[in-house]
Structures are given as structure tokens and as C-alpha cells.
Amino acid sequence: DQQVKQNSPSLSVQEGRISILNCDYTNSMFDYFLWYKKYPAEGPTFLISISSIKDKNEDGRFTVFLNKSAKHLSLHIVPSQPGDSAVYFCAAKGANNLFFGTGTRLTVIP
Amino acid sequence: DVKVTQSSRYLVKRTGEKVFLECVQDMDHENMFWYRQDPGLGLRLIYFSYDVKMKEKGDIPEGYSVSREKKERFSLILESASTNQTSMYLCASSLGGTVYNEQFFGPGTRLTVL
């Protein structure tokens, strides 16, 4: 049973516009959330994270928002660049490991 | 820079063969993980290890075993490969401890079982 869900398998955005990637989770005990980015033929790389005691964390063009009551987090990329085209996974920290979503493929169109 | 390497990028095996996937990290990390990535299912944890000779089952351990004889090396073993084990296998490592530490991933091994 998927505890972390990304309901949009793909997203296309024009260069310079905002990309919004969404993630929902079911376990209210999760206390730390992460986004990973994956290029083809490479392993995922860490992008940004947020603790459950916060509702927003920003790092340059990337901002993660957490809505605990809705069990929802989102990643905003502004402005989007062609190099951001990749698969994005959200993940939630369990007791010993991470639970990953199914991924969203972002395509930024030049 | 943390480096996690996996022995093969692509591997083709036959049903019933014993398969070894090797992972090596060079940053003295205590924790090591094996995931598989499948379309529509994301990354799912197979096994992890928090110390030499220690192992814990993840979400989908059936059909797999692991070995960690040295701190830097974590092996995934398919005792008798089956076609439903065709997948992308990703190894990761992280520092140990009670707080969460970032996981660093290797490039993956795409295994095809015929």
C-alpha cells in the first residue's frame, strides 16, 4: 500500500514559468520529507527537505511547502529551466528508511 | 564528494540463475540500502544495513538476500532470479545515528531476467 503518492506522472511547463509538483501521504507519523531529482541513467540526488515543524523551506529557485492537516506537500520551482527536466520523487522518513512516491516526470520546454 | 558505485550498469540473466549485485561506498557510511525502481511504483526498499553483518528487511525482501561483510560493501543476492525481478536496482548509503542523514545513491543497475 503506497504511503506516499504522486498522482501526476508527468508535467510539462514552459521555461521561465513556475513548476508545481505535488505529493500526498497517508501516515501522520512522518516527521521529515524530502524531494529527490533523478536524471536518466543516474541515481536520485537530494534536492530539498522539510521538517514537519515547518510549513515552508526555500533554497534558491526551489521551495517546498508542507500542509500537515491535508497531508500534502508540494515543490515549487521558479523560474523553471530546461535543466530541471527530470523525474522528481518525494519521500517521507519512516523509522528506519524512506518511503518514496512514484515520481513525476517534469519536462521544461525551452 | 560521496561516491556510491555499483558493479554493473546493465545485466542480463536467465531465470533460475543466482545473481549478485555489488555496491561500494567510499565515505565510511554506516547505513546502506538496496531499492528497486519500477514504473508506477517508485522506489521500494528491499533491505538495509546499519552496520557490518547487520541487516534489516525493507518493504519487499521476498526473493532477495543481502550480505555486508565490510563496511564499504553491500551486496544484493537473488538466489534464483525470476522474470518479475527485472527492474532497476539502486544502492544508497548514509551516515548512521538517530537523526536523519541524507542518502546518496549509486547510478543503478538495470537487471533483465529472461
PDB file of C-alpha atoms in Angstrom:
ATOM      1  CA  ASP A   1       0.000   0.000   0.000  1.00  0.00           C
ATOM      2  CA  GLN A   2       1.519   3.254  -1.149  1.00  0.00           C
ATOM      3  CA  GLN A   3       2.037   5.583   1.812  1.00  0.00           C
ATOM      4  CA  VAL A   4       3.430   8.366  -0.341  1.00  0.00           C
ATOM      5  CA  LYS A   5       1.655   9.218  -3.568  1.00  0.00           C
ATOM      6  CA  GLN A   6       2.420  11.423  -6.516  1.00  0.00           C
ATOM      7  CA  ASN A   7      -0.737  11.459  -8.585  1.00  0.00           C
ATOM      8  CA  SER A   8       0.688  13.243 -11.611  1.00  0.00           C
ATOM      9  CA  PRO A   9       3.069  11.002 -13.545  1.00  0.00           C
ATOM     10  CA  SER A  10       4.127  13.865 -15.800  1.00  0.00           C
ATOM     11  CA  LEU A  11       4.136  17.643 -16.038  1.00  0.00           C
ATOM     12  CA  SER A  12       5.162  19.996 -18.860  1.00  0.00           C
ATOM     13  CA  VAL A  13       5.996  23.635 -18.225  1.00  0.00           C
ATOM     14  CA  GLN A  14       7.357  26.474 -20.331  1.00  0.00           C
ATOM     15  CA  GLU A  15      10.819  27.751 -19.486  1.00  0.00           C
ATOM     16  CA  GLY A  16      10.620  30.665 -17.054  1.00  0.00           C
ATOM     17  CA  ARG A  17       7.247  29.658 -15.630  1.00  0.00           C
ATOM     18  CA  ILE A  18       6.534  28.001 -12.289  1.00  0.00           C
ATOM     19  CA  SER A  19       6.582  24.224 -11.902  1.00  0.00           C
ATOM     20  CA  ILE A  20       4.461  22.795  -9.093  1.00  0.00           C
ATOM     21  CA  LEU A  21       4.896  19.160  -8.177  1.00  0.00           C
ATOM     22  CA  ASN A  22       2.530  17.614  -5.665  1.00  0.00           C
ATOM     23  CA  CYS A  23       2.782  14.791  -3.174  1.00  0.00           C
ATOM     24  CA  ASP A  24       0.314  13.286  -0.696  1.00  0.00           C
ATOM     25  CA  TYR A  25       0.992  10.966   2.211  1.00  0.00           C
ATOM     26  CA  THR A  26      -1.156   8.876   4.497  1.00  0.00           C
ATOM     27  CA  ASN A  27       0.916   8.349   7.651  1.00  0.00           C
ATOM     28  CA  SER A  28       0.584  11.237  10.101  1.00  0.00           C
ATOM     29  CA  MET A  29       3.662   9.956  11.969  1.00  0.00           C
ATOM     30  CA  PHE A  30       6.013  11.026   9.184  1.00  0.00           C
ATOM     31  CA  ASP A  31       8.103  13.909  10.512  1.00  0.00           C
ATOM     32  CA  TYR A  32      10.534  14.674   7.711  1.00  0.00           C
ATOM     33  CA  PHE A  33      10.008  14.981   3.985  1.00  0.00           C
ATOM     34  CA  LEU A  34      12.399  15.190   1.069  1.00  0.00           C
ATOM     35  CA  TRP A  35      12.465  15.735  -2.660  1.00  0.00           C
ATOM     36  CA  TYR A  36      14.895  13.866  -4.875  1.00  0.00           C
ATOM     37  CA  LYS A  37      15.647  14.550  -8.513  1.00  0.00           C
ATOM     38  CA  LYS A  38      16.635  11.825 -10.965  1.00  0.00           C
ATOM     39  CA  TYR A  39      18.156  12.174 -14.405  1.00  0.00           C
ATOM     40  CA  PRO A  40      18.149   9.191 -16.794  1.00  0.00           C
ATOM     41  CA  ALA A  41      20.983   6.710 -16.153  1.00  0.00           C
ATOM     42  CA  GLU A  42      21.833   8.368 -12.825  1.00  0.00           C
ATOM     43  CA  GLY A  43      20.823   7.699  -9.254  1.00  0.00           C
ATOM     44  CA  PRO A  44      18.464  10.106  -7.458  1.00  0.00           C
ATOM     45  CA  THR A  45      20.090  13.154  -5.890  1.00  0.00           C
ATOM     46  CA  PHE A  46      18.799  15.047  -2.896  1.00  0.00           C
ATOM     47  CA  LEU A  47      17.166  18.367  -3.709  1.00  0.00           C
ATOM     48  CA  ILE A  48      15.431  19.870  -0.685  1.00  0.00           C
ATOM     49  CA  SER A  49      13.792  18.760   2.549  1.00  0.00           C
ATOM     50  CA  ILE A  50      11.388  19.987   5.208  1.00  0.00           C
ATOM     51  CA  SER A  51      10.749  19.055   8.795  1.00  0.00           C
ATOM     52  CA  SER A  52       7.175  18.606   9.978  1.00  0.00           C
ATOM     53  CA  ILE A  53       7.594  21.514  12.385  1.00  0.00           C
ATOM     54  CA  LYS A  54       7.839  23.887   9.426  1.00  0.00           C
ATOM     55  CA  ASP A  55       5.435  24.716   6.639  1.00  0.00           C
ATOM     56  CA  LYS A  56       7.919  26.130   4.143  1.00  0.00           C
ATOM     57  CA  ASN A  57      11.547  25.715   3.210  1.00  0.00           C
ATOM     58  CA  GLU A  58      13.272  27.640   0.460  1.00  0.00           C
ATOM     59  CA  ASP A  59      16.559  27.055  -1.340  1.00  0.00           C
ATOM     60  CA  GLY A  60      17.185  29.285  -4.325  1.00  0.00           C
ATOM     61  CA  ARG A  61      14.665  28.520  -7.044  1.00  0.00           C
ATOM     62  CA  PHE A  62      13.219  25.603  -5.062  1.00  0.00           C
ATOM     63  CA  THR A  63      10.593  25.887  -2.327  1.00  0.00           C
ATOM     64  CA  VAL A  64       8.855  23.072  -0.543  1.00  0.00           C
ATOM     65  CA  PHE A  65       5.520  23.656   1.187  1.00  0.00           C
ATOM     66  CA  LEU A  66       4.033  21.327   3.774  1.00  0.00           C
ATOM     67  CA  ASN A  67       0.355  21.226   4.754  1.00  0.00           C
ATOM     68  CA  LYS A  68       0.187  18.751   7.614  1.00  0.00           C
ATOM     69  CA  SER A  69      -3.563  18.921   8.073  1.00  0.00           C
ATOM     70  CA  ALA A  70      -4.030  17.912   4.441  1.00  0.00           C
ATOM     71  CA  LYS A  71      -1.062  15.533   4.487  1.00  0.00           C
ATOM     72  CA  HIS A  72       0.189  17.249   1.391  1.00  0.00           C
ATOM     73  CA  LEU A  73       3.472  18.709   0.251  1.00  0.00           C
ATOM     74  CA  SER A  74       4.463  20.477  -2.903  1.00  0.00           C
ATOM     75  CA  LEU A  75       7.659  21.527  -4.632  1.00  0.00           C
ATOM     76  CA  HIS A  76       7.723  24.852  -6.460  1.00  0.00           C
ATOM     77  CA  ILE A  77      10.433  25.631  -8.985  1.00  0.00           C
ATOM     78  CA  VAL A  78      10.624  29.262 -10.076  1.00  0.00           C
ATOM     79  CA  PRO A  79      11.708  30.044 -12.710  1.00  0.00           C
ATOM     80  CA  SER A  80      11.791  26.655 -14.394  1.00  0.00           C
ATOM     81  CA  GLN A  81      14.800  25.904 -16.579  1.00  0.00           C
ATOM     82  CA  PRO A  82      15.340  23.209 -19.233  1.00  0.00           C
ATOM     83  CA  GLY A  83      17.975  21.620 -16.982  1.00  0.00           C
ATOM     84  CA  ASP A  84      15.248  20.967 -14.425  1.00  0.00           C
ATOM     85  CA  SER A  85      13.753  18.333 -16.745  1.00  0.00           C
ATOM     86  CA  ALA A  86      13.973  15.124 -14.727  1.00  0.00           C
ATOM     87  CA  VAL A  87      11.902  12.747 -12.625  1.00  0.00           C
ATOM     88  CA  TYR A  88      11.131  14.121  -9.158  1.00  0.00           C
ATOM     89  CA  PHE A  89      10.445  11.822  -6.230  1.00  0.00           C
ATOM     90  CA  CYS A  90       9.029  12.936  -2.925  1.00  0.00           C
ATOM     91  CA  ALA A  91       9.914  10.846   0.103  1.00  0.00           C
ATOM     92  CA  ALA A  92       8.883  10.640   3.739  1.00  0.00           C
ATOM     93  CA  LYS A  93      11.086   9.481   6.552  1.00  0.00           C
ATOM     94  CA  GLY A  94       9.896   6.433   8.447  1.00  0.00           C
ATOM     95  CA  ALA A  95      11.510   4.837  11.483  1.00  0.00           C
ATOM     96  CA  ASN A  96      14.474   3.412   9.607  1.00  0.00           C
ATOM     97  CA  ASN A  97      14.034   4.218   5.973  1.00  0.00           C
ATOM     98  CA  LEU A  98      12.461   6.457   3.386  1.00  0.00           C
ATOM     99  CA  PHE A  99       9.113   5.873   1.711  1.00  0.00           C
ATOM    100  CA  PHE A 100       9.176   7.145  -1.855  1.00  0.00           C
ATOM    101  CA  GLY A 101       6.414   8.308  -4.118  1.00  0.00           C
ATOM    102  CA  THR A 102       6.040   7.036  -7.655  1.00  0.00           C
ATOM    103  CA  GLY A 103       7.688  10.062  -9.240  1.00  0.00           C
ATOM    104  CA  THR A 104       6.646  12.894 -11.548  1.00  0.00           C
ATOM    105  CA  ARG A 105       8.458  13.455 -14.833  1.00  0.00           C
ATOM    106  CA  LEU A 106       8.943  17.189 -15.338  1.00  0.00           C
ATOM    107  CA  THR A 107       9.636  18.494 -18.825  1.00  0.00           C
ATOM    108  CA  VAL A 108      10.615  22.144 -19.146  1.00  0.00           C
ATOM    109  CA  ILE A 109      10.055  23.327 -22.690  1.00  0.00           C
ATOM    110  CA  PRO A 110      12.547  25.937 -23.958  1.00  0.00           C
TER     111      PRO A 110
ATOM    112  CA  ASP B   1      32.236  14.073  -2.646  1.00  0.00           C
ATOM    113  CA  VAL B   2      30.403  10.915  -1.678  1.00  0.00           C
ATOM    114  CA  LYS B   3      30.725   8.207  -4.223  1.00  0.00           C
ATOM    115  CA  VAL B   4      28.476   5.167  -4.420  1.00  0.00           C
ATOM    116  CA  THR B   5      29.369   2.746  -7.171  1.00  0.00           C
ATOM    117  CA  GLN B   6      27.518  -0.279  -8.440  1.00  0.00           C
ATOM    118  CA  SER B   7      29.313  -3.127 -10.162  1.00  0.00           C
ATOM    119  CA  SER B   8      27.259  -3.182 -13.350  1.00  0.00           C
ATOM    120  CA  ARG B   9      25.090  -0.672 -15.191  1.00  0.00           C
ATOM    121  CA  TYR B  10      23.309  -3.355 -17.208  1.00  0.00           C
ATOM    122  CA  LEU B  11      22.914  -7.049 -16.513  1.00  0.00           C
ATOM    123  CA  VAL B  12      21.035  -9.793 -18.349  1.00  0.00           C
ATOM    124  CA  LYS B  13      20.444 -13.109 -16.593  1.00  0.00           C
ATOM    125  CA  ARG B  14      18.346 -16.203 -17.129  1.00  0.00           C
ATOM    126  CA  THR B  15      15.536 -17.457 -14.912  1.00  0.00           C
ATOM    127  CA  GLY B  16      16.888 -19.555 -12.074  1.00  0.00           C
ATOM    128  CA  GLU B  17      20.379 -18.061 -12.108  1.00  0.00           C
ATOM    129  CA  LYS B  18      21.966 -16.744  -8.921  1.00  0.00           C
ATOM    130  CA  VAL B  19      22.654 -13.035  -9.292  1.00  0.00           C
ATOM    131  CA  PHE B  20      24.976 -10.801  -7.272  1.00  0.00           C
ATOM    132  CA  LEU B  21      24.676  -7.026  -7.339  1.00  0.00           C
ATOM    133  CA  GLU B  22      27.548  -5.227  -5.660  1.00  0.00           C
ATOM    134  CA  CYS B  23      27.597  -1.754  -4.150  1.00  0.00           C
ATOM    135  CA  VAL B  24      30.579   0.103  -2.742  1.00  0.00           C
ATOM    136  CA  GLN B  25      30.680   3.479  -0.982  1.00  0.00           C
ATOM    137  CA  ASP B  26      33.803   5.427  -0.138  1.00  0.00           C
ATOM    138  CA  MET B  27      32.614   7.741   2.638  1.00  0.00           C
ATOM    139  CA  ASP B  28      32.685   5.427   5.641  1.00  0.00           C
ATOM    140  CA  HIS B  29      28.889   5.499   5.904  1.00  0.00           C
ATOM    141  CA  GLU B  30      27.270   3.210   8.438  1.00  0.00           C
ATOM    142  CA  ASN B  31      23.969   2.765   6.617  1.00  0.00           C
ATOM    143  CA  MET B  32      23.497   1.139   3.240  1.00  0.00           C
ATOM    144  CA  PHE B  33      20.302   0.430   1.334  1.00  0.00           C
ATOM    145  CA  TRP B  34      19.038  -1.519  -1.659  1.00  0.00           C
ATOM    146  CA  TYR B  35      15.975  -0.269  -3.562  1.00  0.00           C
ATOM    147  CA  ARG B  36      14.279  -1.296  -6.745  1.00  0.00           C
ATOM    148  CA  GLN B  37      12.599   1.208  -9.024  1.00  0.00           C
ATOM    149  CA  ASP B  38       9.662   0.188 -11.206  1.00  0.00           C
ATOM    150  CA  PRO B  39       7.369   2.342 -13.351  1.00  0.00           C
ATOM    151  CA  GLY B  40       4.311   3.440 -11.422  1.00  0.00           C
ATOM    152  CA  LEU B  41       5.710   2.115  -8.148  1.00  0.00           C
ATOM    153  CA  GLY B  42       8.571   4.477  -7.401  1.00  0.00           C
ATOM    154  CA  LEU B  43      11.475   3.314  -5.258  1.00  0.00           C
ATOM    155  CA  ARG B  44      10.794   0.453  -2.880  1.00  0.00           C
ATOM    156  CA  LEU B  45      13.182  -0.623  -0.155  1.00  0.00           C
ATOM    157  CA  ILE B  46      14.364  -4.229  -0.340  1.00  0.00           C
ATOM    158  CA  TYR B  47      16.904  -4.415   2.511  1.00  0.00           C
ATOM    159  CA  PHE B  48      19.060  -2.080   4.508  1.00  0.00           C
ATOM    160  CA  SER B  49      22.035  -2.428   6.798  1.00  0.00           C
ATOM    161  CA  TYR B  50      23.098  -0.133   9.623  1.00  0.00           C
ATOM    162  CA  ASP B  51      26.373  -1.869  10.414  1.00  0.00           C
ATOM    163  CA  VAL B  52      28.689  -4.600   9.255  1.00  0.00           C
ATOM    164  CA  LYS B  53      26.985  -8.006   9.348  1.00  0.00           C
ATOM    165  CA  MET B  54      23.690  -6.341  10.317  1.00  0.00           C
ATOM    166  CA  LYS B  55      20.678  -6.334   8.018  1.00  0.00           C
ATOM    167  CA  GLU B  56      17.020  -5.408   8.177  1.00  0.00           C
ATOM    168  CA  LYS B  57      14.187  -6.266   5.823  1.00  0.00           C
ATOM    169  CA  GLY B  58      12.604  -3.447   3.910  1.00  0.00           C
ATOM    170  CA  ASP B  59       9.210  -3.426   2.260  1.00  0.00           C
ATOM    171  CA  ILE B  60       9.823  -6.120  -0.379  1.00  0.00           C
ATOM    172  CA  PRO B  61      12.533  -8.559   0.805  1.00  0.00           C
ATOM    173  CA  GLU B  62      10.990 -11.691  -0.693  1.00  0.00           C
ATOM    174  CA  GLY B  63      13.268 -13.388  -3.212  1.00  0.00           C
ATOM    175  CA  TYR B  64      16.314 -11.395  -2.096  1.00  0.00           C
ATOM    176  CA  SER B  65      19.083 -11.671   0.451  1.00  0.00           C
ATOM    177  CA  VAL B  66      21.968  -9.353   1.327  1.00  0.00           C
ATOM    178  CA  SER B  67      25.477  -9.520   2.650  1.00  0.00           C
ATOM    179  CA  ARG B  68      27.569  -6.898   4.416  1.00  0.00           C
ATOM    180  CA  GLU B  69      30.953  -8.315   5.354  1.00  0.00           C
ATOM    181  CA  LYS B  70      32.778  -4.984   5.112  1.00  0.00           C
ATOM    182  CA  LYS B  71      31.562  -1.510   5.951  1.00  0.00           C
ATOM    183  CA  GLU B  72      32.026  -0.148   2.453  1.00  0.00           C
ATOM    184  CA  ARG B  73      30.362  -3.006   0.575  1.00  0.00           C
ATOM    185  CA  PHE B  74      26.729  -4.137   0.480  1.00  0.00           C
ATOM    186  CA  SER B  75      25.696  -6.975  -1.811  1.00  0.00           C
ATOM    187  CA  LEU B  76      22.223  -7.869  -3.020  1.00  0.00           C
ATOM    188  CA  ILE B  77      21.687 -11.517  -3.920  1.00  0.00           C
ATOM    189  CA  LEU B  78      18.933 -13.022  -5.997  1.00  0.00           C
ATOM    190  CA  GLU B  79      19.123 -16.706  -5.103  1.00  0.00           C
ATOM    191  CA  SER B  80      17.082 -17.833  -8.111  1.00  0.00           C
ATOM    192  CA  ALA B  81      16.270 -14.991 -10.466  1.00  0.00           C
ATOM    193  CA  SER B  82      12.749 -14.711 -11.815  1.00  0.00           C
ATOM    194  CA  THR B  83      11.281 -12.548 -14.564  1.00  0.00           C
ATOM    195  CA  ASN B  84       9.397 -10.395 -12.035  1.00  0.00           C
ATOM    196  CA  GLN B  85      12.763  -9.310 -10.658  1.00  0.00           C
ATOM    197  CA  THR B  86      13.509  -7.466 -13.876  1.00  0.00           C
ATOM    198  CA  SER B  87      13.959  -3.922 -12.601  1.00  0.00           C
ATOM    199  CA  MET B  88      16.301  -1.022 -11.914  1.00  0.00           C
ATOM    200  CA  TYR B  89      18.229  -1.643  -8.697  1.00  0.00           C
ATOM    201  CA  LEU B  90      19.566   1.321  -6.743  1.00  0.00           C
ATOM    202  CA  CYS B  91      22.016   1.249  -3.878  1.00  0.00           C
ATOM    203  CA  ALA B  92      22.317   4.107  -1.390  1.00  0.00           C
ATOM    204  CA  SER B  93      24.355   4.946   1.683  1.00  0.00           C
ATOM    205  CA  SER B  94      24.131   7.420   4.539  1.00  0.00           C
ATOM    206  CA  LEU B  95      25.728   8.286   7.831  1.00  0.00           C
ATOM    207  CA  GLY B  96      24.309   6.497  10.839  1.00  0.00           C
ATOM    208  CA  GLY B  97      22.863   7.941  14.012  1.00  0.00           C
ATOM    209  CA  THR B  98      19.473   8.814  15.412  1.00  0.00           C
ATOM    210  CA  VAL B  99      18.814  11.793  13.185  1.00  0.00           C
ATOM    211  CA  TYR B 100      18.055  11.509   9.526  1.00  0.00           C
ATOM    212  CA  ASN B 101      21.059  11.788   7.261  1.00  0.00           C
ATOM    213  CA  GLU B 102      20.886  12.287   3.526  1.00  0.00           C
ATOM    214  CA  GLN B 103      21.010   9.152   1.412  1.00  0.00           C
ATOM    215  CA  PHE B 104      23.439   9.165  -1.506  1.00  0.00           C
ATOM    216  CA  PHE B 105      22.552   6.951  -4.422  1.00  0.00           C
ATOM    217  CA  GLY B 106      24.582   4.987  -6.919  1.00  0.00           C
ATOM    218  CA  PRO B 107      23.814   5.139 -10.663  1.00  0.00           C
ATOM    219  CA  GLY B 108      21.723   1.984 -10.644  1.00  0.00           C
ATOM    220  CA  THR B 109      21.889  -1.462 -12.248  1.00  0.00           C
ATOM    221  CA  ARG B 110      19.263  -2.319 -14.816  1.00  0.00           C
ATOM    222  CA  LEU B 111      18.695  -6.057 -14.475  1.00  0.00           C
ATOM    223  CA  THR B 112      16.795  -8.044 -17.091  1.00  0.00           C
ATOM    224  CA  VAL B 113      15.811 -11.619 -16.287  1.00  0.00           C
ATOM    225  CA  LEU B 114      14.887 -13.670 -19.344  1.00  0.00           C
TER     226      LEU B 114
END
